[in-house]
Structures are given as structure tokens and as C-alpha cells.
Coordinates of C-alpha atoms and ligand atoms in Angstrom, one line a residue:
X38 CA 107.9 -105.8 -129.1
X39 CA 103.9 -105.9 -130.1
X40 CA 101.9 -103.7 -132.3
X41 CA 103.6 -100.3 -133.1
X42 CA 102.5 -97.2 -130.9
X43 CA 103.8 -94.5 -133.6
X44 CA 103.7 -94.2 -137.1
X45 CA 106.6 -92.2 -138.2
X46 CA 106.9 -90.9 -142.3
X47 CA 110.5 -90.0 -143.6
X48 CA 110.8 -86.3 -144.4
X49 CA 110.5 -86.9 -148.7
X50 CA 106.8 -88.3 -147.6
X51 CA 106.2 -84.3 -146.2
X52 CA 103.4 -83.5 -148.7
X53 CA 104.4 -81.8 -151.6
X54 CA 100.5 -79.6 -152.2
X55 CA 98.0 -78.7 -149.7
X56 CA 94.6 -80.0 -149.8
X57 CA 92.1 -77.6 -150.8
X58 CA 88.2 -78.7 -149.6
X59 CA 86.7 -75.7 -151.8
X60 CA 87.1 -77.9 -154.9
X61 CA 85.1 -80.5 -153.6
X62 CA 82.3 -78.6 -152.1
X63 CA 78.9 -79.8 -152.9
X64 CA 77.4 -76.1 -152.5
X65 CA 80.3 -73.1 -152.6
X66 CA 80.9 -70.7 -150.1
X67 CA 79.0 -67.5 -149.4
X68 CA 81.3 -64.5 -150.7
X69 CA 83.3 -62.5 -148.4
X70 CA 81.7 -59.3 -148.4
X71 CA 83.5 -55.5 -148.0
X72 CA 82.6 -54.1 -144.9
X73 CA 81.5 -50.4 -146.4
X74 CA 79.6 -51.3 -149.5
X75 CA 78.5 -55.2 -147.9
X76 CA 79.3 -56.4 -151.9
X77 CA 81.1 -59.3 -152.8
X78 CA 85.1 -57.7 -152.1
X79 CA 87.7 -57.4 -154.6
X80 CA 91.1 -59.1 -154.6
X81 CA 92.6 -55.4 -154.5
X82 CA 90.7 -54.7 -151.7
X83 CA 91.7 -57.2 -149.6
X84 CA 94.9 -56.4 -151.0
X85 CA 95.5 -53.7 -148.4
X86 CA 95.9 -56.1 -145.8
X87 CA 96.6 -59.6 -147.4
X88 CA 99.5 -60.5 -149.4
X89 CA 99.0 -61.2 -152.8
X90 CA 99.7 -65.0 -152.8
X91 CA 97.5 -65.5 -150.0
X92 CA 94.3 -63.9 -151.6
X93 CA 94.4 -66.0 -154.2
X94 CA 94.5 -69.1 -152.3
X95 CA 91.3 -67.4 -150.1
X96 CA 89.4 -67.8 -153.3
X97 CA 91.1 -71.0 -155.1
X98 CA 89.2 -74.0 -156.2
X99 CA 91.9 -75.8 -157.6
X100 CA 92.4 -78.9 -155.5
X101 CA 96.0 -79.2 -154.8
X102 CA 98.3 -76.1 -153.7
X103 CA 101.7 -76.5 -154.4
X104 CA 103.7 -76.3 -150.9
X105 CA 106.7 -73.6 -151.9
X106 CA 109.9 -75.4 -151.6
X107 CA 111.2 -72.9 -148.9
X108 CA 108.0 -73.7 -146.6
X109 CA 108.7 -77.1 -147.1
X110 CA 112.8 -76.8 -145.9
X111 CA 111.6 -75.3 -142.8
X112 CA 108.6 -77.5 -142.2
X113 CA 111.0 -80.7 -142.4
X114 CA 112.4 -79.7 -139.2
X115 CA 109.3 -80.9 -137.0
X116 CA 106.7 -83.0 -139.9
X117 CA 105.6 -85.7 -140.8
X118 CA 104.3 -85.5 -137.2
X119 CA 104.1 -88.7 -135.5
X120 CA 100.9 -90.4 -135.5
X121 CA 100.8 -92.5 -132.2
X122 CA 98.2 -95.5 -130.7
X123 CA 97.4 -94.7 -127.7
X124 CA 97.2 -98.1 -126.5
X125 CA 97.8 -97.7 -122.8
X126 CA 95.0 -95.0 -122.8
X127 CA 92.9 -97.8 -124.8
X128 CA 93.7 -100.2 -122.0
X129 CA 93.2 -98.2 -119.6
X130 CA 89.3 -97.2 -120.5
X131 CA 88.7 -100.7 -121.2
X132 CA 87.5 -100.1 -124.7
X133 CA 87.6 -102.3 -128.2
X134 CA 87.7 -98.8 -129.9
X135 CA 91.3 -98.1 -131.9
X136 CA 92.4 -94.5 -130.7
X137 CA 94.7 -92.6 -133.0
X138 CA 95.9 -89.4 -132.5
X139 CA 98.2 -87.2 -134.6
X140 CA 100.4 -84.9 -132.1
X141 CA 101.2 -81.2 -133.4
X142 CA 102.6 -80.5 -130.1
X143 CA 106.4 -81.3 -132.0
X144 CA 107.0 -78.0 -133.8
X145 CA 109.5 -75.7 -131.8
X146 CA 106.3 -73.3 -130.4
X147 CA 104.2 -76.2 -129.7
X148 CA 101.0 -76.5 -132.1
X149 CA 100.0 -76.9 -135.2
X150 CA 100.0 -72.7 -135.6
X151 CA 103.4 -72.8 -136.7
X152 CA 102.5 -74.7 -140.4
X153 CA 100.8 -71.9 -141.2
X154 CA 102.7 -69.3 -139.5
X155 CA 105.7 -70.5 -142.0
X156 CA 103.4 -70.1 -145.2
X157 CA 102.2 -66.9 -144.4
X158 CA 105.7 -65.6 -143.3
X159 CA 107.0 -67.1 -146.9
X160 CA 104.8 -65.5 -148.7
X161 CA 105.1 -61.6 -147.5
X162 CA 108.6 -61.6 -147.5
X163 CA 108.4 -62.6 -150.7
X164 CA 106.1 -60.0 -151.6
X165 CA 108.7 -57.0 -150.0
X166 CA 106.4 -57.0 -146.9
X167 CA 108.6 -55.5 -143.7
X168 CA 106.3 -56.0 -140.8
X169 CA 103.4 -58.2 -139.8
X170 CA 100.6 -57.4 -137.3
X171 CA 98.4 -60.0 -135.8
X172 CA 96.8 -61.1 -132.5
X173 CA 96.6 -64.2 -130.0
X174 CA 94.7 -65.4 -127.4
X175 CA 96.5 -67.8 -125.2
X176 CA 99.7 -66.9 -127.4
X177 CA 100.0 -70.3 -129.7
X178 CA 99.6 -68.2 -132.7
X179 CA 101.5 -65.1 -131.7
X180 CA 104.3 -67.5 -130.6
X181 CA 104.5 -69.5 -134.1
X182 CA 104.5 -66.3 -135.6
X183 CA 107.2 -64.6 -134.2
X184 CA 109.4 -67.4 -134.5
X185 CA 108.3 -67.5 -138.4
X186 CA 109.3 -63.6 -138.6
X187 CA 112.8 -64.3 -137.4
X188 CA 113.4 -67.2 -139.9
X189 CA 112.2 -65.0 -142.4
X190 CA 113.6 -61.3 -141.2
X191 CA 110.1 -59.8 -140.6
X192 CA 109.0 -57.5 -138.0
X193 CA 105.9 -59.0 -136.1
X194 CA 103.8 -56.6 -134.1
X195 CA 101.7 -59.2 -131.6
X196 CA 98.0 -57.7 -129.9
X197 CA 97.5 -59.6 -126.9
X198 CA 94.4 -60.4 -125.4
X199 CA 94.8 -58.6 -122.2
X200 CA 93.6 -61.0 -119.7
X201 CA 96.1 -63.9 -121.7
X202 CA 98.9 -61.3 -121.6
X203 CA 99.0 -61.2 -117.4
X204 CA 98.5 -64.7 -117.2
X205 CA 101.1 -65.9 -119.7
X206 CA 104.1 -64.2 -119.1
X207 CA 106.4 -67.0 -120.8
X208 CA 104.5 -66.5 -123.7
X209 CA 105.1 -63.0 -123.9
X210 CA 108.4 -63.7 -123.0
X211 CA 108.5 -66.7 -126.0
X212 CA 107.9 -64.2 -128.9
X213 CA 110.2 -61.7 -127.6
X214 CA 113.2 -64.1 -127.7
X215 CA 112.3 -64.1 -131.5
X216 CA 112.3 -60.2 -131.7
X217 CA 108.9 -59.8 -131.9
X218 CA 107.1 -56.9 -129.8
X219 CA 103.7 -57.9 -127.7
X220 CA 101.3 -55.5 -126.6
X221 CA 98.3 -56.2 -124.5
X222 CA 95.2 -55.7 -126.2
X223 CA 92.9 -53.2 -125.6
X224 CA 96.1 -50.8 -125.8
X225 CA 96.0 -47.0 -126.4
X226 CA 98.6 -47.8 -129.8
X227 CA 95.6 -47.9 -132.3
X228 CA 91.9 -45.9 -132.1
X229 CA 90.1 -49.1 -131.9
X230 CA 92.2 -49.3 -128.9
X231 CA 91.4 -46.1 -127.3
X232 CA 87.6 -46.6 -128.0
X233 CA 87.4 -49.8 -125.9
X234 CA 89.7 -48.3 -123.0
X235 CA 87.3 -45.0 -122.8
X236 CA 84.2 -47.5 -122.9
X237 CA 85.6 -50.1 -120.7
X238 CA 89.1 -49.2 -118.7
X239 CA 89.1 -52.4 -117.3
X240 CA 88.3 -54.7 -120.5
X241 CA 89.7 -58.2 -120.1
X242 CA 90.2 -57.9 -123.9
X243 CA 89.0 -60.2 -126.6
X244 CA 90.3 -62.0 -130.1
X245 CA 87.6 -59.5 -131.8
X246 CA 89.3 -56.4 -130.0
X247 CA 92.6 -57.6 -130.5
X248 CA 91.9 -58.2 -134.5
X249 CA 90.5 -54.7 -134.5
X250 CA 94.1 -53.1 -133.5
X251 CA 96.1 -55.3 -135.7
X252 CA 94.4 -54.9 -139.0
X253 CA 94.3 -50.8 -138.6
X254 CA 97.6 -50.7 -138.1
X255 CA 98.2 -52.9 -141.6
X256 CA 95.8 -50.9 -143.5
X257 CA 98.0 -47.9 -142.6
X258 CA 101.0 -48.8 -143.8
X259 CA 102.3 -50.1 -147.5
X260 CA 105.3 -52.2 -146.0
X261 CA 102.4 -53.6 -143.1
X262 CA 100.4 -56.5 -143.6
X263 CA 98.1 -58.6 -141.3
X264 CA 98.4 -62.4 -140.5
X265 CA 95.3 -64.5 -138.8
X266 CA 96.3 -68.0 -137.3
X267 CA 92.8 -69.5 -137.8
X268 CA 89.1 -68.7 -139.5
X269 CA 90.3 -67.8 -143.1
X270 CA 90.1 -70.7 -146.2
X271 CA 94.0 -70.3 -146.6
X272 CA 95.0 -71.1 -142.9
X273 CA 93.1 -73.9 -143.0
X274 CA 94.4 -75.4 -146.3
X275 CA 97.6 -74.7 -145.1
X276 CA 96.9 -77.0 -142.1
X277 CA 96.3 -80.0 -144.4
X278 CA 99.3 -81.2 -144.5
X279 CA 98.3 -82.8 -140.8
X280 CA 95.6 -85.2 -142.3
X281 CA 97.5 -85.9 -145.4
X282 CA 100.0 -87.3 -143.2
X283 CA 97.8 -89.1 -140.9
X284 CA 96.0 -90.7 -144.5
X285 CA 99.7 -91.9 -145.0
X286 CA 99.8 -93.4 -141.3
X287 CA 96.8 -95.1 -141.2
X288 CA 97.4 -96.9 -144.2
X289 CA 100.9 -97.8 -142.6
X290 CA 98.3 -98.8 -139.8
X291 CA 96.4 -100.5 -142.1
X292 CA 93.2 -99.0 -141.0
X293 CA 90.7 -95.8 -142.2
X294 CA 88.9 -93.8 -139.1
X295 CA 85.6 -93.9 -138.3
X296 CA 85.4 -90.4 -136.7
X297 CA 87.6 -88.0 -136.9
X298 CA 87.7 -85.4 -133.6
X299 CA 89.4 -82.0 -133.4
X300 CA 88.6 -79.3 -131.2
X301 CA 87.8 -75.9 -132.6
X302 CA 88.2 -72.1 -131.9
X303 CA 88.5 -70.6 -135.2
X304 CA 87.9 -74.2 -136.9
X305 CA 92.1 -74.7 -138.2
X306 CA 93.0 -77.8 -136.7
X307 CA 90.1 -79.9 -136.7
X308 CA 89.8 -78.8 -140.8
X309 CA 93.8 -79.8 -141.4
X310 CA 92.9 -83.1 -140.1
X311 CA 89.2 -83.8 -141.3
X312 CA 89.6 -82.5 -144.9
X313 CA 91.6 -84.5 -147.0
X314 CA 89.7 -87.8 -145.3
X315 CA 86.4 -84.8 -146.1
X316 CA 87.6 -84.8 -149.3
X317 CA 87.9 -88.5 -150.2
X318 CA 84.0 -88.8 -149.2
X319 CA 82.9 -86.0 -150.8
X320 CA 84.3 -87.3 -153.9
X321 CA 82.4 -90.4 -153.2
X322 CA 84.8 -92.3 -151.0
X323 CA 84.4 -93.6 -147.5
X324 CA 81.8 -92.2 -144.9
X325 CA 83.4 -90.6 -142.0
X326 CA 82.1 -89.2 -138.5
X327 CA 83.6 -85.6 -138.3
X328 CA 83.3 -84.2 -134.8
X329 CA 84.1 -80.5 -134.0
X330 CA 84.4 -80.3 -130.4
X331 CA 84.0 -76.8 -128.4
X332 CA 84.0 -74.9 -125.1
X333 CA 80.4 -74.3 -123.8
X334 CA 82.0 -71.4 -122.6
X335 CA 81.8 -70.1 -126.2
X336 CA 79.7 -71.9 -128.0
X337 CA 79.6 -70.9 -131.5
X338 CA 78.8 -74.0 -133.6
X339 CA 76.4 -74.9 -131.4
X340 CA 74.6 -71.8 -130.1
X341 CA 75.9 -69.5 -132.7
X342 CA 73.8 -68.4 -135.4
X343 CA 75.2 -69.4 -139.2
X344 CA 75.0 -65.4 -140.7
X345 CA 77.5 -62.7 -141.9
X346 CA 79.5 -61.4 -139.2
X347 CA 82.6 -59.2 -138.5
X348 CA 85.8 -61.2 -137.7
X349 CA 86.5 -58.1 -135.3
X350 CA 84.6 -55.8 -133.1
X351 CA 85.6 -52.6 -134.5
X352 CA 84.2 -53.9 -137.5
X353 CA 87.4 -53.0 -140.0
X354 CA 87.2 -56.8 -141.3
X355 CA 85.6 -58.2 -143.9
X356 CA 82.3 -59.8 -143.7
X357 CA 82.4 -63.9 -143.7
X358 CA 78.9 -66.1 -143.5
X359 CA 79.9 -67.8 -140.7
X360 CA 78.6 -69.5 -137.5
X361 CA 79.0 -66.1 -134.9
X362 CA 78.1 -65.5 -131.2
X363 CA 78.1 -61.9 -132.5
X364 CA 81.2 -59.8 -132.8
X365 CA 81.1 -57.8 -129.5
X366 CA 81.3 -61.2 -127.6
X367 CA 83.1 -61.3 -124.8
X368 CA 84.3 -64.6 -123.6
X369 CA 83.6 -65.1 -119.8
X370 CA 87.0 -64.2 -117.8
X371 CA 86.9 -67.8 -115.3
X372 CA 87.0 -70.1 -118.7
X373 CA 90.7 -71.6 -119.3
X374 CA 90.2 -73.9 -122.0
X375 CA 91.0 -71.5 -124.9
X376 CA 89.1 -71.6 -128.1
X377 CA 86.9 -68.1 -127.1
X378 CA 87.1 -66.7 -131.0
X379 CA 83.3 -65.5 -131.7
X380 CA 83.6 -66.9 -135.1
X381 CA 83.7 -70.0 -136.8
X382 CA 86.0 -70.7 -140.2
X383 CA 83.0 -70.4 -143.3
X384 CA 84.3 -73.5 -144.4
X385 CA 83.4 -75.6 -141.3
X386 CA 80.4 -73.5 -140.6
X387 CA 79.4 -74.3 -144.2
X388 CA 80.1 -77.8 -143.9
X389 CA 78.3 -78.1 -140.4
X390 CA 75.2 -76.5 -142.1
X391 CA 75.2 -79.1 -145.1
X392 CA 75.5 -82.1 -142.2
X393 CA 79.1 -83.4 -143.0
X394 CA 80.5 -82.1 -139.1
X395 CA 79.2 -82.4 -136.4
X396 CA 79.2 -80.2 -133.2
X397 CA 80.2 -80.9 -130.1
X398 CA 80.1 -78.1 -126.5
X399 CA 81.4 -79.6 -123.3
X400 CA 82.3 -78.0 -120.0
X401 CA 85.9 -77.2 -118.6
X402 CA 86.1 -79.5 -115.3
X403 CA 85.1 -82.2 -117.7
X404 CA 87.7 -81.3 -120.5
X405 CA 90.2 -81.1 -117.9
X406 CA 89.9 -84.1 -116.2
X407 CA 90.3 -86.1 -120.0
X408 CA 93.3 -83.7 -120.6
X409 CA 95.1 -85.1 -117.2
X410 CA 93.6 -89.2 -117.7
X411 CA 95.3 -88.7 -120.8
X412 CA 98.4 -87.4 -119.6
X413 CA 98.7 -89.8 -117.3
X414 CA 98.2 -92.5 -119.7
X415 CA 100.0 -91.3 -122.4
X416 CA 103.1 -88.9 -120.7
X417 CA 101.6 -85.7 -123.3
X418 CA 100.0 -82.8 -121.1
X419 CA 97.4 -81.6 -123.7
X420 CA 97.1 -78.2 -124.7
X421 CA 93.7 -77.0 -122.6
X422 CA 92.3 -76.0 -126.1
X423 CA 93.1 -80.0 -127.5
X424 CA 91.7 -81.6 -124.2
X425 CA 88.2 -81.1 -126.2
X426 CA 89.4 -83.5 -128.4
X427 CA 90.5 -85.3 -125.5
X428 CA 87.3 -85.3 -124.3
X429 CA 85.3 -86.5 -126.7
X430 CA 87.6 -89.1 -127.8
X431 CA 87.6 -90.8 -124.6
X432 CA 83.9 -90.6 -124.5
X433 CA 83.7 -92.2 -128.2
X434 CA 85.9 -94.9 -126.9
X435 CA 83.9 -95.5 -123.9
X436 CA 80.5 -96.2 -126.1
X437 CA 82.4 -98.4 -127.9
X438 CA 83.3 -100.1 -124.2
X439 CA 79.3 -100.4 -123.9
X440 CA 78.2 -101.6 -127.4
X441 CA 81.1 -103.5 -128.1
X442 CA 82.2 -102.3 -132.0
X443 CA 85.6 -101.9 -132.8
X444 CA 85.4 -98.4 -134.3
X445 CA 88.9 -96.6 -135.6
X446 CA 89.1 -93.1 -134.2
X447 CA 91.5 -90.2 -135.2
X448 CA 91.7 -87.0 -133.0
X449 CA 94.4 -84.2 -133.4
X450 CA 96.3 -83.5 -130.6
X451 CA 96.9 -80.1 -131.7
X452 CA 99.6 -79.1 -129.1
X453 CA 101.3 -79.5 -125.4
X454 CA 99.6 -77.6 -122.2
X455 CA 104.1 -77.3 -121.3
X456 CA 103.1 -73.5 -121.1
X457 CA 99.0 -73.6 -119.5
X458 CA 100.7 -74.8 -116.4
X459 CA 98.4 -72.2 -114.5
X460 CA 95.4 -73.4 -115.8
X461 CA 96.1 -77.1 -114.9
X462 CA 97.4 -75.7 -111.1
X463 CA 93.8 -73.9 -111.2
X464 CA 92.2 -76.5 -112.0
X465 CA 94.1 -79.0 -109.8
X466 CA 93.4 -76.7 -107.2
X467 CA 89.7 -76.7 -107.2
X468 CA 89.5 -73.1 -108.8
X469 CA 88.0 -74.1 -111.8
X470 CA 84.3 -73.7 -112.5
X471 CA 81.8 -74.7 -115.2
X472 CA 79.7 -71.7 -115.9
X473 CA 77.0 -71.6 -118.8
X474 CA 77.7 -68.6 -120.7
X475 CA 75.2 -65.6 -120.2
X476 CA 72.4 -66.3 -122.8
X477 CA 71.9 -62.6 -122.4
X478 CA 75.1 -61.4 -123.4
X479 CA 75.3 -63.6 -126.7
X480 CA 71.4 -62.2 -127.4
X481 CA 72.7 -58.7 -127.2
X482 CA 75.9 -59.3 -129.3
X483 CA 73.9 -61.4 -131.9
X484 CA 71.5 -58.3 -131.4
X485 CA 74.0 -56.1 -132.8
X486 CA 74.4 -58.6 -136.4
X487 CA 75.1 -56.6 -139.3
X488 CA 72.0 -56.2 -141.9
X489 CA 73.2 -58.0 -145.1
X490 CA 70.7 -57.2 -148.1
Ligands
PLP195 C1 94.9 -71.9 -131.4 C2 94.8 -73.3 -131.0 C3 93.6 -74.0 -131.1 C4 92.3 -73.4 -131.7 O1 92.5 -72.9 -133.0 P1 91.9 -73.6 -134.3 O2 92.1 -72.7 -135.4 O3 90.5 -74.0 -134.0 O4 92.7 -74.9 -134.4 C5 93.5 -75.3 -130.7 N1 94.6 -75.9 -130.2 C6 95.8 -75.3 -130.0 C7 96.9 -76.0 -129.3 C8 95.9 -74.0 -130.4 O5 97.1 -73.3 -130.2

């Protein structure tokens, strides 16, 4: 046989601590601020929603997070991920260009959701919570965390974006094989609900909405908290163990990328890979190309505006400084690719805003046709959220093809498309389209921005 194709770490190589880029910031964060009083918030007050454990990680600078031994037994079932070459897609684009991309589409629900989906389940239980409420979109995150409540004997309580929920019934019908209950989102279960339904009976639904009815019904309750699968600083340390590993690979490689690719909705995978290589040149190590790809369809890196925004639209969250399309944005119903959260995590939005990431917007048909070249190159059907990465990978590659450099690049392959078979059929079928988002829509949502003294 030639050159290895995958690069494969024995479970004791799992990482041990979590990466944690707010100790290596060259300018901290904007603090989160309390939605009443718009002041910096309290530990107690996100208390009402947040385990204990988990707040303090929101605000850590310490650099390295111990992993809990009991998140580590369970994450040993599907990590170290495999890191493959894909040297048949390098062949087939004709390119000098070294493609490596780390595949997150092993865990049981299919993405990379399900390493944080195991921290945050760990860490109620262990704090007497009884019953987690969240959201999803396309139902990655709702998945991961049903199948995390059932390891760990919690209730999970799953909002639905409505126009997700009738087109993904095996979703729907993946959480409930773990126990957990799905609602679509608007529903008349919570007054957020209600207010949207007698506004808009036939709302489509959106992450904002659905974040709305999940975190009312945790701040109701004392044995009720609230889990988000993306945006917040601890989901995204949590999904560092994903470049940690691939650090460990490339070396086995014997190699260090040049860019590093993810595509981003709330901004989770991309940061689990980029970070810890972030890290190394923030601490004066090695340069490296970060590139956050994202749907033009909902732009919000690249037409967002950096300011303090609600994570939801009924405005019960927190306020983060954070790249926002506004928090009444509604993602336009014909777009398939995923990724349609209005906001961006602070820490990439931060990090874009200093210059260390770039930002990336391309069109569906485009993103599409990279997800299925690379499935038929490489025998993974991508995600339709990951064939951003896709996408500009292959395009990376093919500059190299014209200028001729070498360069190593890294993209996460954050998870299989095994259950977006509708939106490859729809797209296969000609009933995709690319549509610029309405310019006038995003002007009224960022219209509506929250004054910030
Ligand atoms: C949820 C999801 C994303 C987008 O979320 P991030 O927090 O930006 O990573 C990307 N890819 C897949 C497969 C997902 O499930």
C-alpha cells in the first residue's frame, strides 16, 4: 500500500482538558449582558437556566479544562475521530494542494453535536437537574441531545423549528427512540409560542423562536434547565477536542495546515477545529489561514453587523456582542443548507473583528454540487451544513491547481447528509434555487437592535 488515507489515535490519546481560546485572547470578550438591566450578568443570574459547572466555564480564562472522566468513558465510544487524506478527491481536482479533513460524522447521531451534548448532559445530572429544554434546526443538535439524556436519565424537552419538523420526520422520530419529546416550534406550549402563532399562524419557525420557548420553560422550573448546541464559549470549548486531535494527526502526517476551513451556523465546529491550532499562533506559533464558511442565505459574518443582540426573538436571553442579522430574522423557507442561526458565537465574531478568521458566504447549488463531487470521490455524503466546508475546500485546492503551491489544508467534516436525503433529492431534482436574502428584511430586523448604553 502507498501513503496512508486515515490517521487513526488509540482511545488513551482522547484529550484529557479542553482547549480554552479565552486565555489567549489578545483583546477579551465583551460581557454578556442581562436582558432587563443591559449590565454585565451575574453568575446567579444565569444560574436560572445554566448549570452551575457550565457558567463557570462561560467565563473561564484558564487554558486547559479538565475533560470529567465520565464524559470521557462515553466519548471513547466514537473519538479520536479519524482524520482522512482525501487523496482520490486530490486526484481527482488535479491539485498539488494536501486536503485533510477530520470526519465528526462517526458519533452515533452523526455530528460533532454530540461532544458537547455529553458535557452538558454530565454536568446537570450532576447538579440534580431532571429535565433539559433546548431547540434544533435541522435536528443534529436535538438528536445528540436526546441520546445524551438517555445515557444520563434526563428528560429532554426538544423545540423544533417548524418547517425542519415536517421535513425531517426520521429526526423526530431519532430523538424519540431516546425518550425525548419534540414539539414543533412555534407551539401554543409556552407564551412566546402563542405570541408568534397569533402574529403569524402560518410561521415557518426559526432557531430565535424556538430558543424563545425553550429557555421560558427552564426559567420556570427549579429541576428545568436549558442546553444550546452552538453560540455559547462553553459549547465551543467543549468542541476542541476535534482540533486537538487533528494537531495529533497531522503530526502523525507529518505536516501543519495552512488553512483551516469549517462551516459555521452558530460558529461550534469550525472553533473545535481552528482553536487549539488559533491558540498555538496566538501564543506566537505558526500563522494559519482560518476560514469560516457560510450560507448567503444567512449571512451573518459577512452581512451581519458585530453589536449586542438577543440569542432569541422573544428576547428572554441574554445579551452577547456578537455578529447578528437581527434577532427577528427569519431565514428564507427554499434554503436547505442549514446553518440559518441569526447569530454568530462572540468568540468567532470577536476573533473575525480582530482579523484572525476569515469569512466566507456561498450559494446552495454551488455548495451542493462540492457536497456530491465529494461524495463521489470520497464515499462520505456530507451533511448540507459541512458541504460549505466542502466548498471552499475544493476551491482552495483548485488555486493551488492554478498557482502551483503545495499548501496543507484541514476542513472539518462536521457530519453525514445519511438523514438530508430530501434536500439532496431536491436538489438532484432541479428544485433547488439560489436566492439572495431580502436586504430588506435583514434592514428591518437589524432595525429592531437593542440600544446598549
Ligand atoms: C449544527 C451543525 C452545524 C452548524 O453548527 P455550528 O455550531 O456552526 O457547528 C454544522 N454542521 C453540522 C453537521 C451540524 O449538525
Amino acid at each position: 500500500m502507498s501513503d496512508p488515507v486515515k490517521y487513526l489515535l488509540d482511545e488513551q490519546h482522547l484529550p484529557r482538558f479542553w482547549y480554552n481560546v479565552n486565555a489567549d485572547l489578545p483583546v477579551p470578550l465583551d460581557p454578556v449582558l442581562h436582558p432587563g438591566t443591559k449590565k454585565p450578568i451575574t453568575p446567579d443570574e444565569l444560574g436560572v437556566i445554566f448549570p452551575r459547572a457550565v457558567i463557570e466555564q462561560e467565563v473561564s480564562t484558564e487554558r486547559e479544562i479538565e475533560i470529567p472522566k465520565p464524559v470521557r468513558e462515553i466519548l471513547r465510544q466514537w473519538r479520536p475521530s479519524p482524520l482522512y487524506r482525501a487523496r482520490r478527491l486530490e486526484q481527482a481536482l488535479q491539485t498539488p494542494a494536501k486536503i485533510f479533513y477530520k470526519y465528526e460524522g462517526v458519533s452515533p447521531p452523526g455530528s460533532h453535536k454530540a461532544n458537547t451534548a455529553i458535557a452538558q448532559a454530565f454536568y446537570n445530572k450532576a447538579e440534580g437537574v431532571k429535565r433539559i429544554t433546548t431547540e434544533t434546526g435541522a435536528g443534529q443538535w436535538g438528536s445528540s441531545l436526546a441520546m445524551a439524556g438517555s445515557m444520563f436519565g434526563l428528560e429532554i424537552l426538544v423545540y423544533m423549528v417548524k418547517v425542519s419538523y415536517n421535513q425531517k420526520p426520521y429526526r423526530r422520530a431519532f430523538m424519540e427512540t431516546f425518550g425525548a419529546r419534540c414539539i414543533a416550534s412555534p407551539s401554543d406550549t409556552t407564551e412566546s409560542g402563542r405570541a408568534i402563532l397569533a402574529e403569524h399562524p402560518d410561521s415557518s419557525g426559526s432557531l430565535g423562536i424556538a430558543i424563545g420557548e425553550a429557555v421560558e420553560l427552564a426559567a420556570q422550573r427549579d429541576d428545568t434547565k436549558y442546553a444550546l448546541g452552538s453560540v455559547l464559549n462553553h459549547v465551543l470549548l467543549h468542541q476542541t477536542v476535534i482540533g486537538l486531535e487533528a494537531q495529533k494527526q497531522l503530526e502523525m502526517a507529518d505536516t501543519y495546515p495552512d488553512m483551516i476551513i469549517g462551516c459555521t451556523g452558530g460558529g461550534s465546529n469550525f472553533a473545535g477545529i481552528a482553536f487549539p491550532f488559533l491558540g498555538e499562533q496566538l501564543r506566537g506559533g505558526r500563522k494559519v489561514e482560518c476560514i469560516a464558511v457560510e450560507p448567503s442565505a444567512c449571512p451573518t459574518l459577512t452581512k451581519g453587523l458585530f453589536a449586542y443582540d438577543f440569542g432569541d426573538t422573544a428576547h428572554l436571553t441574554p445579551l452577547c456582542k456578537m455578529h447578528t442579522l437581527g434577532s427577528t430574522f427569519v431565514p428564507p423557507g427554499f434554503h436547505a443548507g442549514g446553518l440559518r442561526y441569526h447569530g454568530m458565537a462572540p468568540q468567532i465574531s470577536h476573533l473575525a473583528k480582530l482579523g484572525y478568521i476569515a469569512p466566507r458566504s456561498y450559494n446552495q447549488l454551488e455548495c451542493f454540487a462540492a457536497g456530491i463531487q465529494f461524495a463521489r470521490s470520497e464515499g462520505i455524503v456530507p451533511a448540507p451544513e459541512a458541504t460549505h466546508a466542502v466548498r471552499a475546500a475544493i476551491d482552495e485546492a483548485e488555486k493551488c491547481r492554478e498557482s502551483g503551491e503545495s499548501k496543507t489544508i484541514l476542513f472539518n467534516l462536521s457530519g453525514h447528509g445519511n438523514f438530508d436525503m430530501q434536500a439532496y433529492t431536491d436538489y438532484l431534482g432541479g428544485k433547488l434555487k439560489d436566492l439572495e436574502y431580502a436586504e430588506s428584511e435583514v434592514a428591518m430586523a437589524l432595525a429592531g437592535l437593542p440600544s446598549v448604553a
